[in-house]
């Protein structure tokens, strides 16, 4: 099959995953797992970015991993939490 393709890229996928196919996979897995919330491929990207940033991943690294053109875009994934404060990070005594 690789030889039948029109390109010379040996690393290219034979059957690339389309956006629609990714959605179908996620919906099928969510149904099997009993998840009733609406989830999407973007939801997973958002969760990945949010958790990475909450666990002190450098924002520039998350930006590059997600393929964002600017750190300003990645900054949208930083959320303030009502149960936390910047004071939690100050060392006293």
PDB file of C-alpha atoms in Angstrom:
ATOM      1  CA  UNK A   1       0.000   0.000   0.000  1.00  0.00           C
ATOM      2  CA  UNK A   2       2.818   2.400   0.785  1.00  0.00           C
ATOM      3  CA  UNK A   3       4.220   1.953  -2.721  1.00  0.00           C
ATOM      4  CA  UNK A   4       0.824   2.746  -4.247  1.00  0.00           C
ATOM      5  CA  UNK A   5       0.693   6.207  -2.686  1.00  0.00           C
ATOM      6  CA  UNK A   6       1.657   9.234  -4.757  1.00  0.00           C
ATOM      7  CA  UNK A   7       4.217  10.556  -2.261  1.00  0.00           C
ATOM      8  CA  UNK A   8       7.658   9.466  -1.132  1.00  0.00           C
ATOM      9  CA  UNK A   9       7.060   9.829   2.595  1.00  0.00           C
ATOM     10  CA  UNK A  10       7.648   6.387   4.133  1.00  0.00           C
ATOM     11  CA  UNK A  11       6.488   7.701   7.509  1.00  0.00           C
ATOM     12  CA  UNK A  12       3.098   8.964   6.302  1.00  0.00           C
ATOM     13  CA  UNK A  13       0.044   7.096   7.469  1.00  0.00           C
ATOM     14  CA  UNK A  14      -1.640   4.867   4.939  1.00  0.00           C
ATOM     15  CA  UNK A  15      -5.077   5.682   6.338  1.00  0.00           C
ATOM     16  CA  UNK A  16      -4.917   9.136   7.942  1.00  0.00           C
ATOM     17  CA  UNK A  17      -7.395   9.885  10.688  1.00  0.00           C
ATOM     18  CA  UNK A  18      -9.838  12.556   9.607  1.00  0.00           C
ATOM     19  CA  UNK A  19     -11.471  15.038  11.947  1.00  0.00           C
ATOM     20  CA  UNK A  20     -14.772  13.185  11.592  1.00  0.00           C
ATOM     21  CA  UNK A  21     -13.174   9.821  12.334  1.00  0.00           C
ATOM     22  CA  UNK A  22     -11.532  11.225  15.481  1.00  0.00           C
ATOM     23  CA  UNK A  23     -14.967  12.420  16.653  1.00  0.00           C
ATOM     24  CA  UNK A  24     -16.471   8.985  15.963  1.00  0.00           C
ATOM     25  CA  UNK A  25     -13.711   7.225  17.921  1.00  0.00           C
ATOM     26  CA  UNK A  26     -14.160   9.532  20.906  1.00  0.00           C
ATOM     27  CA  UNK A  27     -17.955   9.173  20.903  1.00  0.00           C
ATOM     28  CA  UNK A  28     -17.666   5.368  20.750  1.00  0.00           C
ATOM     29  CA  UNK A  29     -15.131   5.223  23.598  1.00  0.00           C
ATOM     30  CA  UNK A  30     -17.147   7.653  25.731  1.00  0.00           C
ATOM     31  CA  UNK A  31     -20.270   5.539  25.242  1.00  0.00           C
ATOM     32  CA  UNK A  32     -18.393   2.360  26.236  1.00  0.00           C
ATOM     33  CA  UNK A  33     -17.036   4.120  29.323  1.00  0.00           C
ATOM     34  CA  UNK A  34     -20.507   5.308  30.324  1.00  0.00           C
ATOM     35  CA  UNK A  35     -19.590   8.972  29.917  1.00  0.00           C
ATOM     36  CA  UNK A  36     -22.727  10.995  29.299  1.00  0.00           C
ATOM     37  CA  UNK A  37     -21.104  14.439  29.127  1.00  0.00           C
ATOM     38  CA  UNK A  38     -20.455  15.943  25.718  1.00  0.00           C
ATOM     39  CA  UNK A  39     -16.781  15.499  24.934  1.00  0.00           C
ATOM     40  CA  UNK A  40     -14.781  16.222  21.823  1.00  0.00           C
ATOM     41  CA  UNK A  41     -11.216  16.076  20.537  1.00  0.00           C
ATOM     42  CA  UNK A  42     -10.865  19.717  21.612  1.00  0.00           C
ATOM     43  CA  UNK A  43     -12.043  18.790  25.109  1.00  0.00           C
ATOM     44  CA  UNK A  44      -9.074  16.400  25.359  1.00  0.00           C
ATOM     45  CA  UNK A  45      -6.673  19.098  24.096  1.00  0.00           C
ATOM     46  CA  UNK A  46      -8.112  21.541  26.615  1.00  0.00           C
ATOM     47  CA  UNK A  47      -7.871  19.009  29.457  1.00  0.00           C
ATOM     48  CA  UNK A  48      -4.275  18.173  28.496  1.00  0.00           C
ATOM     49  CA  UNK A  49      -3.251  21.836  28.459  1.00  0.00           C
ATOM     50  CA  UNK A  50      -5.085  22.696  31.669  1.00  0.00           C
ATOM     51  CA  UNK A  51      -3.655  19.780  33.653  1.00  0.00           C
ATOM     52  CA  UNK A  52      -0.138  20.308  32.297  1.00  0.00           C
ATOM     53  CA  UNK A  53      -0.202  23.991  33.243  1.00  0.00           C
ATOM     54  CA  UNK A  54      -1.710  23.244  36.675  1.00  0.00           C
ATOM     55  CA  UNK A  55       1.203  20.869  37.287  1.00  0.00           C
ATOM     56  CA  UNK A  56       3.773  23.561  36.476  1.00  0.00           C
ATOM     57  CA  UNK A  57       4.558  22.673  32.865  1.00  0.00           C
ATOM     58  CA  UNK A  58       6.237  25.660  31.200  1.00  0.00           C
ATOM     59  CA  UNK A  59       3.629  27.540  29.183  1.00  0.00           C
ATOM     60  CA  UNK A  60       6.023  27.754  26.219  1.00  0.00           C
ATOM     61  CA  UNK A  61       6.301  23.944  26.154  1.00  0.00           C
ATOM     62  CA  UNK A  62       2.508  23.517  26.248  1.00  0.00           C
ATOM     63  CA  UNK A  63       2.225  26.149  23.503  1.00  0.00           C
ATOM     64  CA  UNK A  64       4.626  24.218  21.274  1.00  0.00           C
ATOM     65  CA  UNK A  65       3.029  20.845  22.071  1.00  0.00           C
ATOM     66  CA  UNK A  66      -0.410  22.104  21.054  1.00  0.00           C
ATOM     67  CA  UNK A  67       0.956  23.848  17.971  1.00  0.00           C
ATOM     68  CA  UNK A  68      -0.236  27.289  19.012  1.00  0.00           C
ATOM     69  CA  UNK A  69       1.253  30.228  17.132  1.00  0.00           C
ATOM     70  CA  UNK A  70       1.450  32.332  20.283  1.00  0.00           C
ATOM     71  CA  UNK A  71       1.693  31.903  24.053  1.00  0.00           C
ATOM     72  CA  UNK A  72      -1.291  34.278  24.254  1.00  0.00           C
ATOM     73  CA  UNK A  73      -3.462  31.519  22.796  1.00  0.00           C
ATOM     74  CA  UNK A  74      -2.172  28.965  25.313  1.00  0.00           C
ATOM     75  CA  UNK A  75      -2.744  31.486  28.108  1.00  0.00           C
ATOM     76  CA  UNK A  76      -6.491  30.924  27.629  1.00  0.00           C
ATOM     77  CA  UNK A  77      -6.026  27.513  29.236  1.00  0.00           C
ATOM     78  CA  UNK A  78      -4.910  29.063  32.515  1.00  0.00           C
ATOM     79  CA  UNK A  79      -7.913  29.222  34.811  1.00  0.00           C
ATOM     80  CA  UNK A  80      -8.222  30.824  38.201  1.00  0.00           C
ATOM     81  CA  UNK A  81      -9.583  28.455  40.801  1.00  0.00           C
ATOM     82  CA  UNK A  82     -11.824  29.759  43.586  1.00  0.00           C
ATOM     83  CA  UNK A  83     -10.175  27.401  46.110  1.00  0.00           C
ATOM     84  CA  UNK A  84      -6.626  28.641  45.439  1.00  0.00           C
ATOM     85  CA  UNK A  85      -4.756  31.872  45.968  1.00  0.00           C
ATOM     86  CA  UNK A  86      -1.395  33.243  44.900  1.00  0.00           C
ATOM     87  CA  UNK A  87      -0.701  33.449  48.630  1.00  0.00           C
ATOM     88  CA  UNK A  88      -0.559  29.653  48.657  1.00  0.00           C
ATOM     89  CA  UNK A  89       2.786  29.934  46.875  1.00  0.00           C
ATOM     90  CA  UNK A  90       4.416  32.344  49.319  1.00  0.00           C
ATOM     91  CA  UNK A  91       6.814  30.841  51.816  1.00  0.00           C
ATOM     92  CA  UNK A  92       6.273  32.305  55.252  1.00  0.00           C
ATOM     93  CA  UNK A  93       8.654  31.702  58.120  1.00  0.00           C
TER      94      UNK A  93
END
